[in-house]
Tab-separated table of C-alpha atoms and ligand atoms in Angstrom:
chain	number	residue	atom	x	y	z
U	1204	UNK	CA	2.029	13.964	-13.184
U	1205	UNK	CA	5.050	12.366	-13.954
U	1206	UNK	CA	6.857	11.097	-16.987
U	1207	UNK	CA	6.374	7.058	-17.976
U	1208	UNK	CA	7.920	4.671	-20.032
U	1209	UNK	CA	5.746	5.698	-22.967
U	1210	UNK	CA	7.246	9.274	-22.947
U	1211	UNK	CA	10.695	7.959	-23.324
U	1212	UNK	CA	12.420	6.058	-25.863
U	1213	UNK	CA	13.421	3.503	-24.795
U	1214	UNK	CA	14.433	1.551	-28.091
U	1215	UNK	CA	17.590	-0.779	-27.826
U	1216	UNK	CA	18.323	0.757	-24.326
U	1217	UNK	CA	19.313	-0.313	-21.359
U	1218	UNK	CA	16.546	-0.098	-18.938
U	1219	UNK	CA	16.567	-0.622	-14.714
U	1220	UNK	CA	14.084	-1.467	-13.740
U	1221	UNK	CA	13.139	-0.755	-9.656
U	1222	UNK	CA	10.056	-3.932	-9.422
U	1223	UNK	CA	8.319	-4.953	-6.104
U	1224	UNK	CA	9.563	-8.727	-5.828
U	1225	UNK	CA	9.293	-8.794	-2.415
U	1226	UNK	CA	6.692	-11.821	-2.599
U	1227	UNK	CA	5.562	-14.753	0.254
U	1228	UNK	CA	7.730	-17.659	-0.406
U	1229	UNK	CA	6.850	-21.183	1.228
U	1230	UNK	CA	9.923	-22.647	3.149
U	1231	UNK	CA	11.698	-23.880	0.573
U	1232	UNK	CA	11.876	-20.311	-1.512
U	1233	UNK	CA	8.851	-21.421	-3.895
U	1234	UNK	CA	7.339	-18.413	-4.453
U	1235	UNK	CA	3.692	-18.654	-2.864
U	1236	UNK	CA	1.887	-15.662	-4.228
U	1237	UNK	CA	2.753	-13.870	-7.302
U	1238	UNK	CA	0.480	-10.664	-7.591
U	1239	UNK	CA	3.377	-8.347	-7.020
U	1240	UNK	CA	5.285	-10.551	-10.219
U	1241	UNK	CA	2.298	-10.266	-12.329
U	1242	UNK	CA	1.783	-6.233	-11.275
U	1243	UNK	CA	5.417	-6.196	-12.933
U	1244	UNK	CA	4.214	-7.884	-16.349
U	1245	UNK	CA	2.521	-5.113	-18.268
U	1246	UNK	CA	5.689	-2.960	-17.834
U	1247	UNK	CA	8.029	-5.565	-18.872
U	1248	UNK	CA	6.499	-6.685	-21.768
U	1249	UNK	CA	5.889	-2.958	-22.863
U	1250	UNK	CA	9.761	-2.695	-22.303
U	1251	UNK	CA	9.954	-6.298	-24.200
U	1252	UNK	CA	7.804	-4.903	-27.003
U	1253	UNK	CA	10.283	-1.654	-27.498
U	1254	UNK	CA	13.080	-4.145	-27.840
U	1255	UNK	CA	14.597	-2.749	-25.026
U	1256	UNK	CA	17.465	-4.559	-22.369
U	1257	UNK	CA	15.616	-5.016	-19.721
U	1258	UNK	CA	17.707	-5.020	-16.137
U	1259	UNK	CA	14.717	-5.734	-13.062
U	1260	UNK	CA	15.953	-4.850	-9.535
U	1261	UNK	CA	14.224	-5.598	-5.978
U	1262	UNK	CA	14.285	-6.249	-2.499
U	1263	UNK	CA	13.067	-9.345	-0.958
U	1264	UNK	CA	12.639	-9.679	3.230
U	1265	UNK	CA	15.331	-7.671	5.505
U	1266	UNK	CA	18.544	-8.993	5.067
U	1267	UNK	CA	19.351	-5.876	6.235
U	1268	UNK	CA	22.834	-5.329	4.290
U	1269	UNK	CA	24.229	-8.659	4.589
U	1270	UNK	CA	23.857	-11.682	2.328
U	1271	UNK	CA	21.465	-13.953	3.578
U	1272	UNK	CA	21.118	-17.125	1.023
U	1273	UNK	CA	17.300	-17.592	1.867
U	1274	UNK	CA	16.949	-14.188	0.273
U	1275	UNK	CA	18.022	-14.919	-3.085
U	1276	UNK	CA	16.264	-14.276	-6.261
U	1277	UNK	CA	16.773	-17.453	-8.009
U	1278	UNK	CA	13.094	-18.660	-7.891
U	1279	UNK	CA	11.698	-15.430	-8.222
U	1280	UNK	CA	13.962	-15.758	-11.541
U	1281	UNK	CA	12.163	-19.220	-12.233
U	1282	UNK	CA	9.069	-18.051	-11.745
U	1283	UNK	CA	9.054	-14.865	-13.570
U	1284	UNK	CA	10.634	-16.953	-16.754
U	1285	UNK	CA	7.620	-19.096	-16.663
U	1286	UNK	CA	4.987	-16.155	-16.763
U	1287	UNK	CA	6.525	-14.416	-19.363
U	1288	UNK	CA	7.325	-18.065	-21.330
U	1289	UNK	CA	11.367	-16.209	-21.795
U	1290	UNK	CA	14.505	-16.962	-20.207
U	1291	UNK	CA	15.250	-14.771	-17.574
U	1292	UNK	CA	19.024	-14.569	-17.210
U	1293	UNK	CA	19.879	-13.937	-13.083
U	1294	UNK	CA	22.816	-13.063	-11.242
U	1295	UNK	CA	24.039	-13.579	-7.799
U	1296	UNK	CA	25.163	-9.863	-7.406
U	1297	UNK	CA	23.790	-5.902	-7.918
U	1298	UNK	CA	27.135	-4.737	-9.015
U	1299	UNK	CA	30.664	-6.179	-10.240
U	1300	UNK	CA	31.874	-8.449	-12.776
U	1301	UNK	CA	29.320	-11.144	-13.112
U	1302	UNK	CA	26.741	-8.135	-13.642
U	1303	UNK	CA	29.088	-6.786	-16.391
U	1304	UNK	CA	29.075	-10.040	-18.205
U	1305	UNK	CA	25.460	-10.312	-17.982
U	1306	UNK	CA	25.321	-7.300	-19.399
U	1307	UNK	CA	27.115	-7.287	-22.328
U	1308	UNK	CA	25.354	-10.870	-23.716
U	1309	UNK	CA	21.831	-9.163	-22.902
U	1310	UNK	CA	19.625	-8.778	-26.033
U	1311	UNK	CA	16.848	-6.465	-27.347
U	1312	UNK	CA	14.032	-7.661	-25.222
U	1313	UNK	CA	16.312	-9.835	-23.128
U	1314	UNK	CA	15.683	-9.415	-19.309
U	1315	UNK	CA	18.457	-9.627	-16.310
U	1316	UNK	CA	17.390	-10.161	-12.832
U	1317	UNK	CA	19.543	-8.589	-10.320
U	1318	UNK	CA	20.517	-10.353	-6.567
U	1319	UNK	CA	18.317	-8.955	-4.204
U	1320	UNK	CA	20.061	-5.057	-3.837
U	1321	UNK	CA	19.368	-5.081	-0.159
U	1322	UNK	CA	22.303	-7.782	0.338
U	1323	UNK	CA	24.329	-4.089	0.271
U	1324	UNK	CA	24.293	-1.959	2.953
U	1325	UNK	CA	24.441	1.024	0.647
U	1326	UNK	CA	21.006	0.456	-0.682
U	1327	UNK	CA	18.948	1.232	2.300
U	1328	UNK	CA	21.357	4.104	3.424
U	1329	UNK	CA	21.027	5.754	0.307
U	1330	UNK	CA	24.284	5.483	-0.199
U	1331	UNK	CA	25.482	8.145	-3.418
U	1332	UNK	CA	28.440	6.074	-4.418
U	1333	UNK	CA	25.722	3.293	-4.590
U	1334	UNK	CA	23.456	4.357	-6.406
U	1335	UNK	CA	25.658	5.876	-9.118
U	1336	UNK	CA	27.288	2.560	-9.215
U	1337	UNK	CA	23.718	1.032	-10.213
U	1338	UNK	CA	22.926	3.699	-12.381
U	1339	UNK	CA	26.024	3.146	-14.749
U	1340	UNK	CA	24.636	-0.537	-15.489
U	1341	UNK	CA	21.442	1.259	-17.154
U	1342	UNK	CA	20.682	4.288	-19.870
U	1343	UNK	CA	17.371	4.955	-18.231
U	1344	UNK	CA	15.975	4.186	-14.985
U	1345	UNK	CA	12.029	2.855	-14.721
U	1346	UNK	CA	10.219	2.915	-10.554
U	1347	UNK	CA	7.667	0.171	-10.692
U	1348	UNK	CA	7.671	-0.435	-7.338
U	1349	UNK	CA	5.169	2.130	-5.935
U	1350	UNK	CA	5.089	-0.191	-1.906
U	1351	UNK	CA	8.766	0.835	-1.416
U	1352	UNK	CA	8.523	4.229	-3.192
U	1353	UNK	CA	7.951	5.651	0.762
U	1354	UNK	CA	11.599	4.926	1.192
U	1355	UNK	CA	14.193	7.349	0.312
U	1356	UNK	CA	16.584	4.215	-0.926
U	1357	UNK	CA	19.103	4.156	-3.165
U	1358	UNK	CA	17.676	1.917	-5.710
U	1359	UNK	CA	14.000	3.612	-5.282
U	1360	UNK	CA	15.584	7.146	-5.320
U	1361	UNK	CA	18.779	7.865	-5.007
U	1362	UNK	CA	19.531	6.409	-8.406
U	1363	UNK	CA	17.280	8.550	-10.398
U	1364	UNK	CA	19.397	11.453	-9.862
U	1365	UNK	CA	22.136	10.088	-12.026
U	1366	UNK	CA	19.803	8.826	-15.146
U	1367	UNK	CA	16.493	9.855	-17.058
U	1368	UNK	CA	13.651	8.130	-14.663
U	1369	UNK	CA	9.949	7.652	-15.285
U	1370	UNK	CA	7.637	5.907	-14.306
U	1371	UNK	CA	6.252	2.523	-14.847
U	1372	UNK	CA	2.922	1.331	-15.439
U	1373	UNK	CA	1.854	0.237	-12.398
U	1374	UNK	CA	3.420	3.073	-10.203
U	1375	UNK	CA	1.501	5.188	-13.070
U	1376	UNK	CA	-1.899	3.681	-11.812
U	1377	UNK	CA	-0.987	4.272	-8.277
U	1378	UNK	CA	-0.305	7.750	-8.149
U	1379	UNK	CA	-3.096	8.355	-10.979
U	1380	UNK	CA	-5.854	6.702	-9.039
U	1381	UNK	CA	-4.580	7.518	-5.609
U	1382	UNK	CA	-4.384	11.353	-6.962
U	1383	UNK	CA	-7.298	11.783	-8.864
U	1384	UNK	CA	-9.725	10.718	-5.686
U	1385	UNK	CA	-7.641	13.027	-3.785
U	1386	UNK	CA	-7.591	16.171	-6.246
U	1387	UNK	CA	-10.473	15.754	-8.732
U	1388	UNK	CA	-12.891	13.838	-6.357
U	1389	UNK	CA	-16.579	13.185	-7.723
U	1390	UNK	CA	-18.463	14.149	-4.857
U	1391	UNK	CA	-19.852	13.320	-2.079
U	1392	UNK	CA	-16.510	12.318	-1.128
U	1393	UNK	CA	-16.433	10.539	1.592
U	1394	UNK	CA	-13.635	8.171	3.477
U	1395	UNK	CA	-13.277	5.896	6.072
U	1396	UNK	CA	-11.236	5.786	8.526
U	1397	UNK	CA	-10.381	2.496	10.582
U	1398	UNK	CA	-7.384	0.274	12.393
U	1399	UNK	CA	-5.894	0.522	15.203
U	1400	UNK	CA	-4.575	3.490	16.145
U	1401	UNK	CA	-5.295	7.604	15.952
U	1402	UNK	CA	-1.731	7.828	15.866
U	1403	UNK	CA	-1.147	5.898	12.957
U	1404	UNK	CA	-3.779	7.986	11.115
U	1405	UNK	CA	-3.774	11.092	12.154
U	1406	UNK	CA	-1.570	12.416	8.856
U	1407	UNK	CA	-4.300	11.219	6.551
U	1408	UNK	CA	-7.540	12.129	8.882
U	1409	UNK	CA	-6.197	15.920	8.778
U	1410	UNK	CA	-5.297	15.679	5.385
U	1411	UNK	CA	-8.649	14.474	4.178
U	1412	UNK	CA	-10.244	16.528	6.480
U	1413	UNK	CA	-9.767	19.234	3.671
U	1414	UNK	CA	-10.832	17.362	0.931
U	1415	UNK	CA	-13.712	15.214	1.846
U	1416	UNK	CA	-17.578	15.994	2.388
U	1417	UNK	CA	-17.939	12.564	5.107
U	1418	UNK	CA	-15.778	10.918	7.370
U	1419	UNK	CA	-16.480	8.050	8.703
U	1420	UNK	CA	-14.532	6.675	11.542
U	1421	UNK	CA	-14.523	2.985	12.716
U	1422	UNK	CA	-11.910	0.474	13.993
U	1423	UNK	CA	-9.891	0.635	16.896
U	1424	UNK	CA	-9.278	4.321	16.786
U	1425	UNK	CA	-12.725	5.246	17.385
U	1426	UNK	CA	-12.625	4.289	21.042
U	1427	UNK	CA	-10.737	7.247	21.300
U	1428	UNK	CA	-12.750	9.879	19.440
U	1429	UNK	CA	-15.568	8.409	21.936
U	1430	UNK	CA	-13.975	8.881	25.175
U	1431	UNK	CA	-13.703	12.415	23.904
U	1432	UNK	CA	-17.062	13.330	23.792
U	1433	UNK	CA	-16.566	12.006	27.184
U	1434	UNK	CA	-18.076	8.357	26.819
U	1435	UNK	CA	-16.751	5.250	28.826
U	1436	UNK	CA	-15.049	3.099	26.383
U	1437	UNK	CA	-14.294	0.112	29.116
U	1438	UNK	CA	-11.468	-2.431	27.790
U	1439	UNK	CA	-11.408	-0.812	24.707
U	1440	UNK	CA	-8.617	0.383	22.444
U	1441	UNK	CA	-7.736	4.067	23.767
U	1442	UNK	CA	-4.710	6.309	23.098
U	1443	UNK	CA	-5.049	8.367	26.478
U	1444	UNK	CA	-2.561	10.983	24.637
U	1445	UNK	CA	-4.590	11.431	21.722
U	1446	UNK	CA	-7.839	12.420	23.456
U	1447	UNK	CA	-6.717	15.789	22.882
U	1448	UNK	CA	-6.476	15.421	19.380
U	1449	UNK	CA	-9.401	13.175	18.832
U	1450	UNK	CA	-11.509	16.175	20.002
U	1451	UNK	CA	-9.547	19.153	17.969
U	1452	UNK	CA	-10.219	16.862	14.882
U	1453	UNK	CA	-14.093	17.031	15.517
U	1454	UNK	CA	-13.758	20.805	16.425
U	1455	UNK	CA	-12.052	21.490	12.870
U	1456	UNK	CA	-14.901	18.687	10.988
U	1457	UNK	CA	-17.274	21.092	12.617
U	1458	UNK	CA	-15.658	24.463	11.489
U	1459	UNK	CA	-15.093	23.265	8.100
U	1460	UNK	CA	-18.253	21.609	7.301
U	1461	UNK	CA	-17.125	18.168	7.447
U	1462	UNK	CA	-19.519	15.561	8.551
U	1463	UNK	CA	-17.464	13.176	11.152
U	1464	UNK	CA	-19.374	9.907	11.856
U	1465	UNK	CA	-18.481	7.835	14.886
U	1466	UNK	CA	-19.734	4.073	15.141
U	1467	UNK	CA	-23.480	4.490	17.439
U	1468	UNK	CA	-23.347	0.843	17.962
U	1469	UNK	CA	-20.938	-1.571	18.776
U	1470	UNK	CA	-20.204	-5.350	18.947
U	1471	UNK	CA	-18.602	-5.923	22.749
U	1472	UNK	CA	-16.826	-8.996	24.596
U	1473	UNK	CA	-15.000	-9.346	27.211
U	1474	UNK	CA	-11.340	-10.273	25.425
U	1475	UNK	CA	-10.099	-9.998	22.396
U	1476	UNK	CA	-10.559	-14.041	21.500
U	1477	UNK	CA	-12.201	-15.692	18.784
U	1478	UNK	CA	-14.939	-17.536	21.387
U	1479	UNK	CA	-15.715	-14.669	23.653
U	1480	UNK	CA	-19.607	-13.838	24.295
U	1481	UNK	CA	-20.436	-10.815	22.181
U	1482	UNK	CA	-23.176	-8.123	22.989
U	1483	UNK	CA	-24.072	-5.560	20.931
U	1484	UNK	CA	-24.268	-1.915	22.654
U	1485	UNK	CA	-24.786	1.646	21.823
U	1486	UNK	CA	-21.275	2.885	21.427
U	1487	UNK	CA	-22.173	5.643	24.551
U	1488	UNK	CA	-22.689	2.543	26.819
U	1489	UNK	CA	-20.065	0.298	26.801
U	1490	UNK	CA	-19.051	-1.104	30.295
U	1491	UNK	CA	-16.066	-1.096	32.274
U	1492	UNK	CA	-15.903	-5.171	31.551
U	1493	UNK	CA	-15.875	-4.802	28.063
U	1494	UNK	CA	-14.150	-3.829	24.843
U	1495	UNK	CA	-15.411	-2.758	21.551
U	1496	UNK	CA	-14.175	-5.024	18.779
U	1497	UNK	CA	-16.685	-4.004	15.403
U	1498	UNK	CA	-19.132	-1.508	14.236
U	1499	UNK	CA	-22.550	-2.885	15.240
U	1500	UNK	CA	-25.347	-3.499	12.562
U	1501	UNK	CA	-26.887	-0.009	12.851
U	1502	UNK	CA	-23.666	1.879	12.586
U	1503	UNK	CA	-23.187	-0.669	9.178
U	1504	UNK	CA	-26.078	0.517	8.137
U	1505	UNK	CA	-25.483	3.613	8.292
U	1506	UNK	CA	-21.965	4.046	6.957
U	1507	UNK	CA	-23.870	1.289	4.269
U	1508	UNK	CA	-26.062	4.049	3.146
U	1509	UNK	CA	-23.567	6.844	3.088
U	1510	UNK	CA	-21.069	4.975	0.813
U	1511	UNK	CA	-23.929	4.201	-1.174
U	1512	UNK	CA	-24.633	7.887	-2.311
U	1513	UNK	CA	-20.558	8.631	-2.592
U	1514	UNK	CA	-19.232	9.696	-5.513
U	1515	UNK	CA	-15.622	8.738	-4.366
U	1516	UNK	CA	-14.940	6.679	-1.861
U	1517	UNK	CA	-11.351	6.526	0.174
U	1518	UNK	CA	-11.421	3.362	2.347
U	1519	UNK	CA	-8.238	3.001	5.061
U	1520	UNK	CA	-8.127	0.961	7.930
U	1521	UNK	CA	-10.777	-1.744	8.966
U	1522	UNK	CA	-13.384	-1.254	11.108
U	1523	UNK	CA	-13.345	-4.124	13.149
U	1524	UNK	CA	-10.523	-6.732	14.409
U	1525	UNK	CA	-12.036	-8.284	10.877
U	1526	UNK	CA	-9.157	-11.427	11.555
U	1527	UNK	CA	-11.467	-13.197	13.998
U	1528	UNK	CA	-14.852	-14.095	12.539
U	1529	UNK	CA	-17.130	-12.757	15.356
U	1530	UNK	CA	-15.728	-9.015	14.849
U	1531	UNK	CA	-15.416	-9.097	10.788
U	1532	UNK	CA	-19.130	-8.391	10.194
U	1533	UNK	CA	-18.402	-4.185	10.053
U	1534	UNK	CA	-15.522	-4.671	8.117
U	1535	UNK	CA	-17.469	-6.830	5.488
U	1536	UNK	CA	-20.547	-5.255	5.331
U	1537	UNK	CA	-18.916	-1.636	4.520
U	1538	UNK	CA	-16.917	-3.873	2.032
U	1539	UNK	CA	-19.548	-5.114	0.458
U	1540	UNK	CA	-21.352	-1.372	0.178
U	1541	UNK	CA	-17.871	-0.094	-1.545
U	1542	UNK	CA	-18.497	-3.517	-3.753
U	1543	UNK	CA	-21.953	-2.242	-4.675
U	1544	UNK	CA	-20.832	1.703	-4.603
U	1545	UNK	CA	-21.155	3.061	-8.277
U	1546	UNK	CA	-18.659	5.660	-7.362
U	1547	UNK	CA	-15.021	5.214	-7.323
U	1548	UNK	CA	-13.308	3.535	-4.502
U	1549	UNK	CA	-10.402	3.530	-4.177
U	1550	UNK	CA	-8.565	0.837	-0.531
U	1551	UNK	CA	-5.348	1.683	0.919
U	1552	UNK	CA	-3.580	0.091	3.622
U	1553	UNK	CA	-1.655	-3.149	4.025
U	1554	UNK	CA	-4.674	-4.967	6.346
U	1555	UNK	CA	-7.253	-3.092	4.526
U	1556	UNK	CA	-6.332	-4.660	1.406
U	1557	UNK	CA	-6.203	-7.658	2.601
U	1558	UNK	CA	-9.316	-7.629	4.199
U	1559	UNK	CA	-10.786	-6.859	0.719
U	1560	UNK	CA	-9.062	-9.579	-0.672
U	1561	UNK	CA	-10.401	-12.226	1.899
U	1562	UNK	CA	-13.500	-11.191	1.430
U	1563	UNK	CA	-13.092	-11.454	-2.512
U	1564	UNK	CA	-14.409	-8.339	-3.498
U	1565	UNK	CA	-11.042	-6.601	-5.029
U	1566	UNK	CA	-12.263	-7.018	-8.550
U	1567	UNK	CA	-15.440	-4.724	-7.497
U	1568	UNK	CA	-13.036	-2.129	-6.198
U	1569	UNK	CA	-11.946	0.888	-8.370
U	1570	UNK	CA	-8.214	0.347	-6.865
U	1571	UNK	CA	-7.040	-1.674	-4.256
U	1572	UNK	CA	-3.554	0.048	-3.845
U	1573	UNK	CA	-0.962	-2.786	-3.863
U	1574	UNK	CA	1.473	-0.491	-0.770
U	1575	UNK	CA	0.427	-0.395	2.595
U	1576	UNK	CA	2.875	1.835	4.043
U	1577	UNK	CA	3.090	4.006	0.861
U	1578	UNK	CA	-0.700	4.343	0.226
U	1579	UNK	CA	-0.805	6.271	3.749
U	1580	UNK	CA	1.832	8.358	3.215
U	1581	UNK	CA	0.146	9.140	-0.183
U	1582	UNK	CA	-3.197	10.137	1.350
U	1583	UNK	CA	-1.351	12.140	4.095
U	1584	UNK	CA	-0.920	14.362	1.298
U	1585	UNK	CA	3.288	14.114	1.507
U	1586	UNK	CA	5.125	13.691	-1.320
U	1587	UNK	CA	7.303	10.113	-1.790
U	1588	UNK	CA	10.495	10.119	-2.816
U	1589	UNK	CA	10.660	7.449	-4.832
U	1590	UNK	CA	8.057	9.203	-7.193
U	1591	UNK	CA	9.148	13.036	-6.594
U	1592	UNK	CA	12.688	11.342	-8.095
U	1593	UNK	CA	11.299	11.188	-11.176
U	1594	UNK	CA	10.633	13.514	-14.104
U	1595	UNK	CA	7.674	15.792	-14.346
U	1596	UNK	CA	5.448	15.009	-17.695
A	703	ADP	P1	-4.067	-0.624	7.485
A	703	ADP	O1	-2.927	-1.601	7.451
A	703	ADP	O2	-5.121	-0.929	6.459
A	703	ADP	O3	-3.593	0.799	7.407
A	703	ADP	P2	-4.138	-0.683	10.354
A	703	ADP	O4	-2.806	-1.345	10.365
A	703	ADP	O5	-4.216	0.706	10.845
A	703	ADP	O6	-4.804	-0.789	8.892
A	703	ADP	O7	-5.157	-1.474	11.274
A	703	ADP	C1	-5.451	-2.820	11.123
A	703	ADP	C2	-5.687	-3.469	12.437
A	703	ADP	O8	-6.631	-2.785	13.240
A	703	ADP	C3	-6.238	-4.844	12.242
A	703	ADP	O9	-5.263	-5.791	12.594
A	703	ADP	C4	-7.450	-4.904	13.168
A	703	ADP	O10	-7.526	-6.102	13.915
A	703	ADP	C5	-7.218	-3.725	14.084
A	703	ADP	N1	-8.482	-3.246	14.668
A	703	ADP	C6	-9.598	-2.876	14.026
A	703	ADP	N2	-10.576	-2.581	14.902
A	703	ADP	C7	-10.081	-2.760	16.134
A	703	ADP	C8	-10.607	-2.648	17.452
A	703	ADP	N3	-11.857	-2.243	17.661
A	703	ADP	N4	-9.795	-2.940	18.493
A	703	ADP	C9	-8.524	-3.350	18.268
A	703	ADP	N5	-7.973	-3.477	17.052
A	703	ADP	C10	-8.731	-3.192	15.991
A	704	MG	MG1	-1.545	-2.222	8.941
C-alpha cells in the first residue's frame, strides 16, 4: 500500500496537487460533465479541512506541448469554485512569475488552479528540469489522478522524486479496490473478458489467468479463441496472428485449472449497422455471410448464472458492439447479473464503464474504475508509475 494524505501532515503546507480535470467541455469550454471534478472533492476539502495551500494541477485534451487557448482551465476554475462554494484563484501558467505571485497571497485552505501543465513540452517528456521546477512551488506532492497515473509524466511522476508524495483519496480507492479483487479475492473469482481485440487483452487474460477460478470470454475477441478450436467465424472480428495465442491461453486454463468459457451462442448479421437482420446461431455455426456482434441469450444465461455464484467479480471489455441497440443485449444482461451479484465487482475499462453507466447500473457496482487505460494496465498485474512514485505506507 502506499502512503495518503492522512499519513502526512499536511498542516499550513503547501500541497500539489496532480487531479484528473481532463473533463468533456461543450463548444464553448462549459464544462459538460463533472464526475472527474467531483472525484477531486473529497481530497480537496480533506486538504481544505487541514488548512492546508492547496495548488491543483491537470491536463486537459492534447495540446501536445504548445498553448492551445481552447485548452485553458478557466472554466474548469469556474466550475470547481461553484462546487466547493470558494474562490478558486487560477493562473494562466504552470511555472514563472504569475505562479509565484499566486503563491505567496494563497491562504490556509486557499486553492490555486494551475494552466493546463501539458501547454509544456516538458511535462509529457518527463522532463527532470521540469518537474523539479513544479516541485519547488509545493512542500508535498498529492497523485489524485489515478486515469493518467499509466503515464510516466512529469507532473504524474517525475515530480515525486523531488518532494514527499502520497496518495490521494481517490487514487487510494483505485489501487485499494482494484488490488484487493486481485490479491485477496473472495472466491469464486471469476472475470470477464470482452472488446475488441485479443491483443489489447492479452496482458490482463494471462495475468488473471493465475488468479481467477472462471473466465469468461465475450466481445469481439472471442471470434478468435473460436476459430481456434477450429470453428468458422465468417465476417467476424479475427486477429489471424493471435490464433496461436488464443489456443496456448486455453492450453494453460486447462493445465492450471481454470475454467475458460467461450460465448455457445451468438447474435449474427450481415454488417456491422444498426438495421441489419439479426439471427441468432450457435457460436460453432456461424456462416461465411455473417459476423458475430453479441453473446446470444443462452451464452447470457450462462455467464448470468456464473456471476451470480462469484464471490468477486472482474468485468473488462463488453461483450457485444453494446453502442448499437440490436447487439447491447449481452452486454446488459451480464450487467445487470454484476448489478444483482452479492459479491464484489469491480468494471475496468474506458467503454466498459461507460457501458455501465448507460445502462445506469454504476451505483450497483462495487467500483467502476474511473481510468480506462490505467485500469488495464493495473489488472495486467504491472506496476504504474504514477503510483510506484509514491511512498510505501
Ligand atoms: P474497454 O475500453 O472497456 O477496455 P475495449 O476498448 O477493449 O473495451 O472494447 C470496446 C469495444 O469492443 C466496443 O466499442 C465494442 O463495440 C467492441 N466490440 C465488442 N464486441 C464486438 C464484436 N463482437 N465485434 C466487434 N467489436 C466488438
Ligand atoms: Mg476501449
Amino acid at each position: 500500500m502506499k502512503k495518503t494524505i492522512r499519513d502526512i501532515d499536511v498542516r499550513g503546507k503547501r500541497v500539489l496537487v496532480r487531479v484528473d480535470f481532463d473533463v468533456p467541455r461543450a463548444g464553448d469550454g462549459t464544462v459538460t460533465d463533472d464526475t472527474r471534478i467531483k472525484g477531486a472533492l473529497s481530497t480537496i476539502e480533506y486538504l481544505r479541512g487541514e488548512g492546508a495551500r492547496i495548488i491543483l494541477l491537470s491536463h486537459l485534451g492534447r495540446p501536445k506541448g504548445k498553448v492551445v487557448e481552447e485548452l485553458r482551465f478557466d472554466q474548469v476554475a469556474c466550475h470547481l469554485g461553484h462546487l466547493l462554494q470558494q474562490e478558486v484563484a487560477k493562473v494562466d501558467e504552470c511555472l514563472g512569475p504569475e505562479v509565484e505571485k499566486a503563491l505567496a497571497s494563497l491562504k490556509p485552505g486557499g486553492i490555486l488552479l494551475l494552466e493546463n501543465v501539458r501547454f509544456n513540452p516538458g511535462e509529457e517528456a518527463n522532463d527532470p528540469e521540469f518537474a523539479r521546477s513544479l516541485s519547488q512551488l509545493a512542500d508535498i506532492y498529492v497523485n489524485n489522478a489515478f486515469g493518467t497515473s499509466h503515464r510516466a509524466h512529469a507532473s504524474t511522476a517525475g515530480v515525486a522524486a523531488y518532494l514527499p508524495a502520497v496518495a490521494g483519496f481517490q487514487l487510494e480507492k483505485e489501487i485499494t479496490m482494484l488490488g484487493q479483487a486481485l490479491e485477496e479475492p473472495r472466491r469464486p473469482f471469476v472475470a470477464i473478458l470482452g472488446g475488441a481485440k485479443v491483443a489489447d487483452k492479452i496482458g490482463v487474460i494471462v495475468n488473471l489467468l493465475s488468479k481467477v477460478d472462471t473466465l469468461l470470454i465475450g466481445g469481439g475477441m472471442a471470434y478468435t479463441f473460436l476459430k481456434a478450436k477450429g470453428y468458422g467465424v465468417g465476417k467476424s472480428l479475427l486477429e489471424a496472428d493471435k490464433i496461436d495465442l488464443a489456443r496456448d491461453t486455453m492450453d494453460k486454463a486447462a493445465a492450471q485449472g481454470v475454467e475458460l468459457l467461450l460465448p455457445e451462442d451468438v447474435v449474427v448479421a450481415p454488417e456491422l449497422n444498426i438495421a441489419a437482420e439479426t439471427h441468432i446461431l450457435p457460436a460453432t455455426e456461424i456462416p461465411p455471410e455473417e459476423m458475430g456482434l453479441d453473446i446470444g441469450p443462452e451464452t447470457r444465461k450462462k455467464y448470468g448464472e456464473i456471476i451470480a455464484e462469484a464471490g468477486t467479480v472482474v468485468w473488462n471489455g463488453p461483450l457485444g458492439v453494446f453502442e448499437l441497440e440490436p447487439f447491447a443485449a449481452g452486454t446488459r444482461s451480464v450487467a445487470e447479473a454484476l448489478a444483482n451479484c452479492p459479491g464484489t465487482t469491480i468494471i475496468g475499462g474506458g467503454d466498459s464503464g461507460a457501458a455501465i453507466k448507460k445502462f445506469g447500473l454504476e451505483e450497483a457496482m462495487t467500483h467502476v474504475s474511473t481510468g480506462g487505460g490505467a485500469s488495464l494496465q493495473f489488472l495486467e498485474g504491472k506496476e504504474l508509475p504514477g503510483v510506484a512514485a509514491l511512498l510505501d505506507a
